[in-house]
Coordinates of N, CA and C in Angstrom, one line a residue:
Chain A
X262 N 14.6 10.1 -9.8 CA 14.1 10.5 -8.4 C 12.7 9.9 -8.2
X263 N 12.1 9.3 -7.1 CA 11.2 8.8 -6.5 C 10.3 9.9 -6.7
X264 N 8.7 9.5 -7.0 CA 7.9 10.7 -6.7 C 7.5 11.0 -5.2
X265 N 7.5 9.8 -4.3 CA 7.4 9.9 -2.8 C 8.9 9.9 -2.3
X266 N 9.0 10.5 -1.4 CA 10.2 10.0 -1.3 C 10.1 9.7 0.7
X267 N 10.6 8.9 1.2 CA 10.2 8.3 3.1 C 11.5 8.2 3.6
X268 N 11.9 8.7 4.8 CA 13.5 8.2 5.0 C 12.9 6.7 5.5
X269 N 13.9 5.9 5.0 CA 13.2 4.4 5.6 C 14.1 3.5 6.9
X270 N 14.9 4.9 7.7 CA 15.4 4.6 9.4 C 16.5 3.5 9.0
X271 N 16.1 2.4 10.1 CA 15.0 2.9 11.0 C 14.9 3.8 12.0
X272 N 14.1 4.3 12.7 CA 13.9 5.0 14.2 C 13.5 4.3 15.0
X273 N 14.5 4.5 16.2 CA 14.2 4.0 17.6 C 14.2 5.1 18.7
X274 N 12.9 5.2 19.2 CA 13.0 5.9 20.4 C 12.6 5.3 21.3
X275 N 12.6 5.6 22.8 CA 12.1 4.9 24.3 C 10.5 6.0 23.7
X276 N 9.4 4.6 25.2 CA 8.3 4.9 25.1 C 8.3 6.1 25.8
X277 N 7.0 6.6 25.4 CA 6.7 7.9 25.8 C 7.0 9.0 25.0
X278 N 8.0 8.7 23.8 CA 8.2 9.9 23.0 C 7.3 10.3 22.0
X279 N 7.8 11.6 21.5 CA 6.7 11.9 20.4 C 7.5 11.3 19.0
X280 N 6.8 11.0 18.4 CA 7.4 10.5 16.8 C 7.1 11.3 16.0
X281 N 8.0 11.4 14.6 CA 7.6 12.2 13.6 C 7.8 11.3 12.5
X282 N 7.4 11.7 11.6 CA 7.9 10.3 10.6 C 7.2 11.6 9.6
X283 N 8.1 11.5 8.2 CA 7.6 12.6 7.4 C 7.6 12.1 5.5
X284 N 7.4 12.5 5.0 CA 7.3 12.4 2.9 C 7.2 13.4 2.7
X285 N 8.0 13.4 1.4 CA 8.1 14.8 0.6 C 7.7 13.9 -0.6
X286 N 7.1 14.9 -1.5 CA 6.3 14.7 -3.0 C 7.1 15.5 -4.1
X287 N 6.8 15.1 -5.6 CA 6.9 16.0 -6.2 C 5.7 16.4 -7.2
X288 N 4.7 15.5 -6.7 CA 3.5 15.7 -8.0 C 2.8 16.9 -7.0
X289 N 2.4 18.0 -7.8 CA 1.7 19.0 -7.0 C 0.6 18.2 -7.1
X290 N -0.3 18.1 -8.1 CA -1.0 17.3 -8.1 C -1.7 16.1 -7.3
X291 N -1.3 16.0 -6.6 CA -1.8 14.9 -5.4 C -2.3 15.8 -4.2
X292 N -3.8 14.7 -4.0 CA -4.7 15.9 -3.0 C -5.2 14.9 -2.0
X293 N -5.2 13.4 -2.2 CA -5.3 12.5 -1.1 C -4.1 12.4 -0.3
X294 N -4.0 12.0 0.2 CA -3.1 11.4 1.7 C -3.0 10.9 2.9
X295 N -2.2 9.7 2.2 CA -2.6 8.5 3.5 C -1.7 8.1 4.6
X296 N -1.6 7.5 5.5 CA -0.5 6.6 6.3 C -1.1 5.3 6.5
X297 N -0.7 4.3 6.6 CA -0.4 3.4 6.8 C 0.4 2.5 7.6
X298 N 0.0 1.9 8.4 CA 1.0 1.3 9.3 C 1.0 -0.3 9.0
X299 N 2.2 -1.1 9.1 CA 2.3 -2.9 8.5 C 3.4 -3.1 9.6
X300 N 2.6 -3.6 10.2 CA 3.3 -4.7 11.4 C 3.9 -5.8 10.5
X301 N 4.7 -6.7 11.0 CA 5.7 -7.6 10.2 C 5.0 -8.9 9.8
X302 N 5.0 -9.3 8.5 CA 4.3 -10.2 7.6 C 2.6 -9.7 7.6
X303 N 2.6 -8.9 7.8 CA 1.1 -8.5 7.8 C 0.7 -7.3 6.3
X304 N -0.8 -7.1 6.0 CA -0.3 -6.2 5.4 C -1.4 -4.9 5.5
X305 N -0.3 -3.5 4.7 CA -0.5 -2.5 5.3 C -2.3 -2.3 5.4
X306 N -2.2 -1.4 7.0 CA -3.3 -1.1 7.9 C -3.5 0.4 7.4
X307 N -4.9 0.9 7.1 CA -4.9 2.5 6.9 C -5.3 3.1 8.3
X308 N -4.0 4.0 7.9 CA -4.1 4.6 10.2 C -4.8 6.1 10.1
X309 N -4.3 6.7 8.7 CA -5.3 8.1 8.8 C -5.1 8.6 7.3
X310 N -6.0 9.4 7.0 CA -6.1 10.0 5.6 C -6.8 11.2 5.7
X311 N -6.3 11.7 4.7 CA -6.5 13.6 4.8 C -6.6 13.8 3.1
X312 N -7.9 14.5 3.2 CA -7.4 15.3 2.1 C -7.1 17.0 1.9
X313 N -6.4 17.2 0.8 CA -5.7 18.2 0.5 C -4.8 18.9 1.8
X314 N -5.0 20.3 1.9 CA -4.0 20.2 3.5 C -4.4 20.7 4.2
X315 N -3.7 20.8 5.6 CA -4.3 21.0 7.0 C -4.0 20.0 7.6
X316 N -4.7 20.0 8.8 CA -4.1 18.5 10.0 C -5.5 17.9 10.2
X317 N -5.0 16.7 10.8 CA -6.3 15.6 11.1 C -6.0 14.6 12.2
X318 N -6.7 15.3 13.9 CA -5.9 14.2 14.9 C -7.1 13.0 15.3
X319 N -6.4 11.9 15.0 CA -7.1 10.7 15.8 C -6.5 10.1 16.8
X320 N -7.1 10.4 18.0 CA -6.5 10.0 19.7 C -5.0 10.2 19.4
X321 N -3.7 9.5 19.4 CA -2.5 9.9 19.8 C -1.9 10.1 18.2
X322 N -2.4 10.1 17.6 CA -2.0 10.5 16.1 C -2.5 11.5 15.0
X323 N -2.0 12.2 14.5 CA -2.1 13.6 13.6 C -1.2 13.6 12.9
X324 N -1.7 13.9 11.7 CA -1.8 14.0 10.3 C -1.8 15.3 9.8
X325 N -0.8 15.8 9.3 CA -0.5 16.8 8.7 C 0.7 17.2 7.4
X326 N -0.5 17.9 6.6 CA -0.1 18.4 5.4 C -0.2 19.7 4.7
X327 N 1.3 20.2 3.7 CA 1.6 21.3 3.7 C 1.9 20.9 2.1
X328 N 1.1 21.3 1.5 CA 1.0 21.4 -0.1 C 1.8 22.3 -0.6
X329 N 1.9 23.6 0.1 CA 3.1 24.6 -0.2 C 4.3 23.8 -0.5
X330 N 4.8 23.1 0.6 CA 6.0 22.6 0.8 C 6.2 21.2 0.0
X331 N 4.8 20.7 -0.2 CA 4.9 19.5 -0.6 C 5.6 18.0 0.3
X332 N 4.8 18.4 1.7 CA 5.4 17.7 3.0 C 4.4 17.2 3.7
X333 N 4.1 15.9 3.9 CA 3.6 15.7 4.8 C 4.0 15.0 5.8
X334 N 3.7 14.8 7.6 CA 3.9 14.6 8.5 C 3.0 13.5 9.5
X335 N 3.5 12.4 9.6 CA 2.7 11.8 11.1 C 3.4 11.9 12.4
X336 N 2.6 12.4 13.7 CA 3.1 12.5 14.6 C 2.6 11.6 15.6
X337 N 2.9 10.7 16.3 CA 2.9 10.0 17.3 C 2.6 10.8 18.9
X338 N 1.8 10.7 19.8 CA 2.2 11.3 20.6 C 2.4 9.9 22.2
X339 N 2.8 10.1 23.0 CA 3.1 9.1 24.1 C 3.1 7.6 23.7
X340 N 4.2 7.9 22.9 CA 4.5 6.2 22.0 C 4.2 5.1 23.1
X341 N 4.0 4.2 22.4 CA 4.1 2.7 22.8 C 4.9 1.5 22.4
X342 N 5.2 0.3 22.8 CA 5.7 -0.8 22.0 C 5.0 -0.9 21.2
X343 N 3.9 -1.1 21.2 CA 2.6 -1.6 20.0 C 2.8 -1.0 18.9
X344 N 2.9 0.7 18.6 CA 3.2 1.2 17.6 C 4.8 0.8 16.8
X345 N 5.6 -0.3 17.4 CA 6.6 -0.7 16.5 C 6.4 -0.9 15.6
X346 N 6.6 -0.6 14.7 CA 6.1 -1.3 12.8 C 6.4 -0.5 12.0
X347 N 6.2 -0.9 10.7 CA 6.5 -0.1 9.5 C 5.5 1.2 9.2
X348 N 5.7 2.2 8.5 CA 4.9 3.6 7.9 C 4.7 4.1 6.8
X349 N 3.9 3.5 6.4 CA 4.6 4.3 5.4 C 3.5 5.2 4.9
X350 N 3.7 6.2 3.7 CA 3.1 6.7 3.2 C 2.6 6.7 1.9
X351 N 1.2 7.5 1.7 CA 1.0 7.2 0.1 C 0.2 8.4 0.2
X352 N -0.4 8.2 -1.3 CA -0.9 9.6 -2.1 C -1.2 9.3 -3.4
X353 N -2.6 10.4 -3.6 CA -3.2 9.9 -5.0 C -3.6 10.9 -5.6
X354 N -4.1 11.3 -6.8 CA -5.0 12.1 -7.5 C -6.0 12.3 -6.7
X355 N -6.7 13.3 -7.4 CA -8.3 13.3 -7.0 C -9.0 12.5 -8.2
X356 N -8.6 12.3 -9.3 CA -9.5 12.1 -10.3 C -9.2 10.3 -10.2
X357 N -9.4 9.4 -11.7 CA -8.5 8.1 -12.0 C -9.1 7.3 -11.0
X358 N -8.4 6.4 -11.0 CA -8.8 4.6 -10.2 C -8.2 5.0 -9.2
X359 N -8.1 6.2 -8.8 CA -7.7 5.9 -7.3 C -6.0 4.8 -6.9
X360 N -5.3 5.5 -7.9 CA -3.7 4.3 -7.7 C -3.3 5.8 -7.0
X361 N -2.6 4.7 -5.9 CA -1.7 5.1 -5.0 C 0.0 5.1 -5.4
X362 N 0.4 6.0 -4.8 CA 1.9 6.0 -5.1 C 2.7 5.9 -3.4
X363 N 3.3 5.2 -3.5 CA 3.6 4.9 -1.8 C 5.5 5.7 -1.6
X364 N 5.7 5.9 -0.2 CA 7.0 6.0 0.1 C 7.5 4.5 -0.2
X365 N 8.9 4.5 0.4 CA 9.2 3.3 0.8 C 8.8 2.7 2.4
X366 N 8.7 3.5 2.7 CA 8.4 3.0 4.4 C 9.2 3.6 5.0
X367 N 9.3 3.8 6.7 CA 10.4 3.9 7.9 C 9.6 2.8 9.0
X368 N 10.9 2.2 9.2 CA 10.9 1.4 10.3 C 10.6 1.7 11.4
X369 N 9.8 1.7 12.3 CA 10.1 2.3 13.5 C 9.9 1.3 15.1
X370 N 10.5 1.7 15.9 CA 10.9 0.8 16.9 C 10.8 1.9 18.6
X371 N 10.1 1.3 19.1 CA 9.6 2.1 20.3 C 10.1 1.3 21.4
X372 N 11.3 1.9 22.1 CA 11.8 0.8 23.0 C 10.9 1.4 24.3
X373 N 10.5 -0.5 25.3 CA 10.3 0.1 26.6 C 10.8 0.6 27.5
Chain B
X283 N -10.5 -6.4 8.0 CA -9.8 -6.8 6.6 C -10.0 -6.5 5.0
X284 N -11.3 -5.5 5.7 CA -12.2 -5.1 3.9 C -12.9 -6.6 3.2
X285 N -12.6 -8.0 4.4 CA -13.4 -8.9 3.6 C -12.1 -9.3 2.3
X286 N -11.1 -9.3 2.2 CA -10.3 -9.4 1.3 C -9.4 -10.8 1.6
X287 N -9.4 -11.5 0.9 CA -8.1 -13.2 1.0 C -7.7 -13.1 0.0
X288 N -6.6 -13.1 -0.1 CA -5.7 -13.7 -0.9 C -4.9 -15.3 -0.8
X289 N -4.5 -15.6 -1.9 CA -4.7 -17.4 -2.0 C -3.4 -17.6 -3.0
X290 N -2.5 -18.2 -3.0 CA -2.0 -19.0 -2.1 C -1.3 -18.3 -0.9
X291 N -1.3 -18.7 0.3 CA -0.3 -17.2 1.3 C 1.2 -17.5 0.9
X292 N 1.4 -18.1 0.4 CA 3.2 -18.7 0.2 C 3.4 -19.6 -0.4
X293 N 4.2 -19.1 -1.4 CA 4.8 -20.0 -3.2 C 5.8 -20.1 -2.9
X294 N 6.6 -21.0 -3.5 CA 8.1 -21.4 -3.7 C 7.9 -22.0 -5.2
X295 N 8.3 -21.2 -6.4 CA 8.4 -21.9 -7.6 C 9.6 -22.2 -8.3
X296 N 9.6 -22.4 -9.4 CA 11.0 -22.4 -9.9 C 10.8 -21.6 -11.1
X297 N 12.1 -20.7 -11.7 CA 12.1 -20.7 -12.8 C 11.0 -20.6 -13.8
X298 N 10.5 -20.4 -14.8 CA 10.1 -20.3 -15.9 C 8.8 -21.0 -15.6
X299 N 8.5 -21.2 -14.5 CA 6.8 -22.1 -14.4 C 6.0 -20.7 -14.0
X300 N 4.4 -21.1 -14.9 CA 3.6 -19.9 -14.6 C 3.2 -20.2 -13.0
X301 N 2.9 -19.2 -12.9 CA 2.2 -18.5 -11.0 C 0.9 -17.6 -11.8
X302 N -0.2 -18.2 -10.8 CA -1.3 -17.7 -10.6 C -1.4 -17.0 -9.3
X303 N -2.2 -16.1 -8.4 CA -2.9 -15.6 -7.3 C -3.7 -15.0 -7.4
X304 N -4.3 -15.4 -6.4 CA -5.9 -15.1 -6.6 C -6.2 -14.0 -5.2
X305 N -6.7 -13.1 -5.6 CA -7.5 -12.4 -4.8 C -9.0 -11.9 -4.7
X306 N -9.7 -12.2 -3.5 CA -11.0 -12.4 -3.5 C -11.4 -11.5 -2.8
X307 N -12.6 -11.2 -2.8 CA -13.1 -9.8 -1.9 C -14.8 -10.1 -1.8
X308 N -15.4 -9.7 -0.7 CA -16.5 -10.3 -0.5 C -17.9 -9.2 -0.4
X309 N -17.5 -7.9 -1.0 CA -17.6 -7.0 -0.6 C -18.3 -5.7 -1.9
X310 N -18.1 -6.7 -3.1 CA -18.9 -6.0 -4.7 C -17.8 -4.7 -4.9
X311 N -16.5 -4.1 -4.1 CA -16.4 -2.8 -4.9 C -15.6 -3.4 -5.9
X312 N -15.7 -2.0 -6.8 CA -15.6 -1.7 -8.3 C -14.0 -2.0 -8.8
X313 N -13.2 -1.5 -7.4 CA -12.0 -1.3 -7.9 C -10.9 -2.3 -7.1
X314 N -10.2 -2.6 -8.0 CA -9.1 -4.0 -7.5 C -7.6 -3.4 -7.8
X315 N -6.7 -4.2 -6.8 CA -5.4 -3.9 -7.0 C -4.5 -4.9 -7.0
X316 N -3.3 -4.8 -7.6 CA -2.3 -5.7 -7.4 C -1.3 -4.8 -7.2
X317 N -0.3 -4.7 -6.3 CA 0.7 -4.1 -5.9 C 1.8 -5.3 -5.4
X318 N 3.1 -4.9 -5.4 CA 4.3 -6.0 -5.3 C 5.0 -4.8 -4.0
X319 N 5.8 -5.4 -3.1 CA 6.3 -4.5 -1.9 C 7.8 -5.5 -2.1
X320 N 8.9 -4.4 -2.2 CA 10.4 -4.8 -2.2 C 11.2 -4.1 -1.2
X321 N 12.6 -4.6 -0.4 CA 12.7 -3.9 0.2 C 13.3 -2.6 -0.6
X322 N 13.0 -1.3 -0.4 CA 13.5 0.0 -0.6 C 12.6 0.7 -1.4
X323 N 11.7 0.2 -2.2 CA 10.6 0.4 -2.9 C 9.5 0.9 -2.2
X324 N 8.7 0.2 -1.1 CA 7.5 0.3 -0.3 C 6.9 -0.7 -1.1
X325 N 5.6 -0.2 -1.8 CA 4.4 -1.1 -2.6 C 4.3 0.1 -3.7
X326 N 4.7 -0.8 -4.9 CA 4.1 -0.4 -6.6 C 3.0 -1.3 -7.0
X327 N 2.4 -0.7 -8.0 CA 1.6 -1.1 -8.5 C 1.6 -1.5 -9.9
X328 N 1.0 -2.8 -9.8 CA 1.4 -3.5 -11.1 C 0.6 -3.4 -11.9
X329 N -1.1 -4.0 -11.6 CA -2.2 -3.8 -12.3 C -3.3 -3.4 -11.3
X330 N -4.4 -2.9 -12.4 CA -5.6 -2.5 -11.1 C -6.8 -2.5 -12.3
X331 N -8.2 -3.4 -11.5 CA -9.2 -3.7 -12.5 C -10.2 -1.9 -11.9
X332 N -11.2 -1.9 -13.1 CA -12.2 -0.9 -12.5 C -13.5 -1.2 -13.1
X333 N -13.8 -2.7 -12.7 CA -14.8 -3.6 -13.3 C -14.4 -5.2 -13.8
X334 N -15.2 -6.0 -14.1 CA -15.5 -6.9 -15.0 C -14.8 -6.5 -16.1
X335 N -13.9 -7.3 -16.5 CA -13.2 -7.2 -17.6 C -12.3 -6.0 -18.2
X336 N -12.5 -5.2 -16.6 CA -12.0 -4.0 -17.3 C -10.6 -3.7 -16.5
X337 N -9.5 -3.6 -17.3 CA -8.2 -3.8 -16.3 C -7.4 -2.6 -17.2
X338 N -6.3 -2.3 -16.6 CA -5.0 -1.6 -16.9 C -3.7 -2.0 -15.9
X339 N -2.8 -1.1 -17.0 CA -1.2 -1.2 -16.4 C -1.5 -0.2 -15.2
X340 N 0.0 -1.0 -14.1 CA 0.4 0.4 -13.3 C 1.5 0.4 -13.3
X341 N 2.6 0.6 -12.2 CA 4.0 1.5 -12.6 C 5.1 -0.1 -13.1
X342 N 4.6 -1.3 -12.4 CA 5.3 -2.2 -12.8 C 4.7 -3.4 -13.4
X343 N 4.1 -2.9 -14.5 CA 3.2 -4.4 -15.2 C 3.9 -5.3 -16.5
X344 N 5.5 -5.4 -16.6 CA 6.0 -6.2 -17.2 C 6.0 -7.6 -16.7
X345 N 6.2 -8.1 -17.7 CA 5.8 -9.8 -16.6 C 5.1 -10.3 -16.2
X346 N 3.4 -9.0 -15.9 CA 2.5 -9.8 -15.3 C 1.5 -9.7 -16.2
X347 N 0.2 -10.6 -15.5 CA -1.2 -10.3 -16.3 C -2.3 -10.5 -16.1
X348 N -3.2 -9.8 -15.4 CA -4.4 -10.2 -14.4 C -5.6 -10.2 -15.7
X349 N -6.3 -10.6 -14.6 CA -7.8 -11.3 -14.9 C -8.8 -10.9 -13.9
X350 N -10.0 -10.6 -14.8 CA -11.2 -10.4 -13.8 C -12.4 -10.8 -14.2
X351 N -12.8 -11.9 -14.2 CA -14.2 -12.1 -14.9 C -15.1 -12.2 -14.2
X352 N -15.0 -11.7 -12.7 CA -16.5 -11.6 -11.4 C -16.1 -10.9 -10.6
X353 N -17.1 -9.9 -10.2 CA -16.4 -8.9 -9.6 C -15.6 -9.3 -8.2
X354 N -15.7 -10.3 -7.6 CA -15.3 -10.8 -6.7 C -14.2 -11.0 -6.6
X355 N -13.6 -12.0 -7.5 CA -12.2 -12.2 -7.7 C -11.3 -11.3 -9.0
X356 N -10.0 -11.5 -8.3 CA -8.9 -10.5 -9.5 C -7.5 -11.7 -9.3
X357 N -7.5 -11.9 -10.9 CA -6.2 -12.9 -10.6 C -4.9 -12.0 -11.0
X358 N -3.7 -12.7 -10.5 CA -2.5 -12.2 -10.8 C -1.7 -13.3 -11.7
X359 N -1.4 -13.3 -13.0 CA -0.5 -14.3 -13.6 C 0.8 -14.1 -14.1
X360 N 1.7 -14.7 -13.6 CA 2.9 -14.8 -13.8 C 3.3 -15.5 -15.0
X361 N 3.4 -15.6 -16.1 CA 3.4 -16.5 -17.6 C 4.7 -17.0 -17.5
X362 N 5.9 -16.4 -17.0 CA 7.0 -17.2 -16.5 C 7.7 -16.6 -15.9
X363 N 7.9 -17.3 -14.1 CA 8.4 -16.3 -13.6 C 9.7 -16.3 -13.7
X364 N 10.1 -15.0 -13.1 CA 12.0 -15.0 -12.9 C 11.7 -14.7 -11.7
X365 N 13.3 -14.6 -11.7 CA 13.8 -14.3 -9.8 C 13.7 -12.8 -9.4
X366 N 13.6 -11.9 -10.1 CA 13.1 -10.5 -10.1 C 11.6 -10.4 -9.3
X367 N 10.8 -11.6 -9.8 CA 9.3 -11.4 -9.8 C 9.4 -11.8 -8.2
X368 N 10.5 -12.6 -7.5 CA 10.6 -12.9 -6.0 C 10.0 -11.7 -5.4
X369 N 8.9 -11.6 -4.4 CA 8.3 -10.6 -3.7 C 7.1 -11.2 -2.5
X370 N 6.6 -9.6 -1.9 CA 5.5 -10.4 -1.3 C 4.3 -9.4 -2.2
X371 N 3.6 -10.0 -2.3 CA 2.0 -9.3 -3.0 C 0.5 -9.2 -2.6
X372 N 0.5 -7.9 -2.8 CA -0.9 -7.6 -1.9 C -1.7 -7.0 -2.6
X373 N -3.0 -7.7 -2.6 CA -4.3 -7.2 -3.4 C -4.9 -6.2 -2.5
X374 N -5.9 -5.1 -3.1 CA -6.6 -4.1 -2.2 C -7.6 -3.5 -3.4
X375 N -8.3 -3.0 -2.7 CA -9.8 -2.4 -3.0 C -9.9 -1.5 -2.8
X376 N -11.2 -0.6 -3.5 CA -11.2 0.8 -3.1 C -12.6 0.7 -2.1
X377 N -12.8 1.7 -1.1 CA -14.1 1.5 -0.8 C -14.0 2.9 -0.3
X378 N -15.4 3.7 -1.0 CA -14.8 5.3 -1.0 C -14.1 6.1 -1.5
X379 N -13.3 6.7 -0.4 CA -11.8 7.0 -0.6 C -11.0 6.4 0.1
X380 N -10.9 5.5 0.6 CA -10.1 4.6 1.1 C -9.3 3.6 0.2
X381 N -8.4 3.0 0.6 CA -7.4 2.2 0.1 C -7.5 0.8 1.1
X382 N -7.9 0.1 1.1 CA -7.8 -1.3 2.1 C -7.5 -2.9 1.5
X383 N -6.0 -3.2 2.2 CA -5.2 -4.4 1.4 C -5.5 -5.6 2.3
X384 N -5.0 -6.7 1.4 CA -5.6 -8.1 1.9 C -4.1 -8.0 2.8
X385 N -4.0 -9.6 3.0 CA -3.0 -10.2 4.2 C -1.6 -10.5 3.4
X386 N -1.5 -10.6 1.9 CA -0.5 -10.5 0.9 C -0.1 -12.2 1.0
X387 N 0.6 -12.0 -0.1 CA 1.1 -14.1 -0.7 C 2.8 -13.7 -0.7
X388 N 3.4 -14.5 -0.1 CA 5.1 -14.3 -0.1 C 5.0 -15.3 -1.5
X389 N 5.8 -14.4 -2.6 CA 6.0 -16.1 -3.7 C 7.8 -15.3 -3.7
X390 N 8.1 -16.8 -3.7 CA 9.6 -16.9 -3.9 C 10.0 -17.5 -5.3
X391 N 10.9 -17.1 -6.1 CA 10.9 -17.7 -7.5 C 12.6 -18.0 -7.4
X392 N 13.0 -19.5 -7.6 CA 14.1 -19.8 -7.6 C 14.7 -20.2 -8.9

């Protein structure tokens, strides 16, 4: 079993919707947490980072994490085409070189 | 871009010949990465420097073998590739707590 685990869709919704896109963990252990977005042949963009848990909103995007549950969550709000692309997620120790352990990604596709 | 290139953007090798990639960074941090992205995978990590000469394994470092002799640059070597090693690869740096990757090299291995 994967330590991250991402559904990798893809998801298509029409613009204007809210998105969710979500990871489940199994390392308690992990206190960073990232998202990342990678538009196609490009590579991954850091869109928000949080540590340990609670939520974190930047303009139409929020970040939220549940260490209880070992879940964390990006929500989209009044999607766009622009936001079509890949997501994925990652997560690290607090201590170490700072290695990331990534989802696989979800695709996502925001029709006009 | 964090100031990050990576070099060559796109290989086509064959078989059993070594591959080099080079990743450069313009920017002095400490810590370097090499990560490989498959589909179903996301991005693992193969090797990661945390200095000048100072390097380690990450979840997939069979086959490969970096180099760092300036803080600047981190090489990736392939001593012979196979068709497994086919991917795209992305170098990245720490700055902080952040994570920030280059533009990635497609090498294809036939």
């Amino acid at each position: 079993q994967k330590e991250v685990e991402q559904d990798p869709g893809p998801l298509s919704v029409p613009e204007g919707a809210i998105v969710s896109l979500n990871c489940t963990y199994s390392n308690s252990a992990f206190q960073y947490f990232m998202w990342y977005r990678q538009y196609s042949r490009k590579g991954p963009e850091l869109l928000m980072y949080t540590y340990s848990s609670g939520n974190k909103e930047d303009g139409r995007f929020t970040a939220q994490v549940d260490k209880s549950s070992k879940y964390i969550s990006l929500f989209i709000r009044d999607s766009q085409p622009s936001d079509s692309a890949t997501y994925l997620c990652a997560m690290r120790l607090i201590q170490g070189a700072q290695k990331l352990v990534f989802g696989q990604g979800t695709r996502l596709t925001i029709n006009p | 871009d964090a100031g990050i290139t990576q070099s060559p953007r796109h290989k086509v090798t064959e078989t059993g010949t070594p591959v080099t990639l080079r990743c450069h960074q313009t920017e002095n941090h400490r810590y370097m990465y090499w990560y490989r992205q498959d589909p179903g995978h996301g991005l693992r990590l193969i090797h990661y420097s945390y200095g000048v000469k100072d390097t380690d394994k990450g979840e997939v470092s069979d086959g490969y073998s970096v180099s760092r002799s300036k803080t600047e640059d981190f090489l990736l070597t392939l001593e012979s590739a196979t068709s497994s090693q086919t991917s795209v690869y992305f170098c990245a740096i720490s700055a902080q707590d952040e994570q920030f990757f280059g533009p990635g090299t497609r090498l294809t291995v036939l």
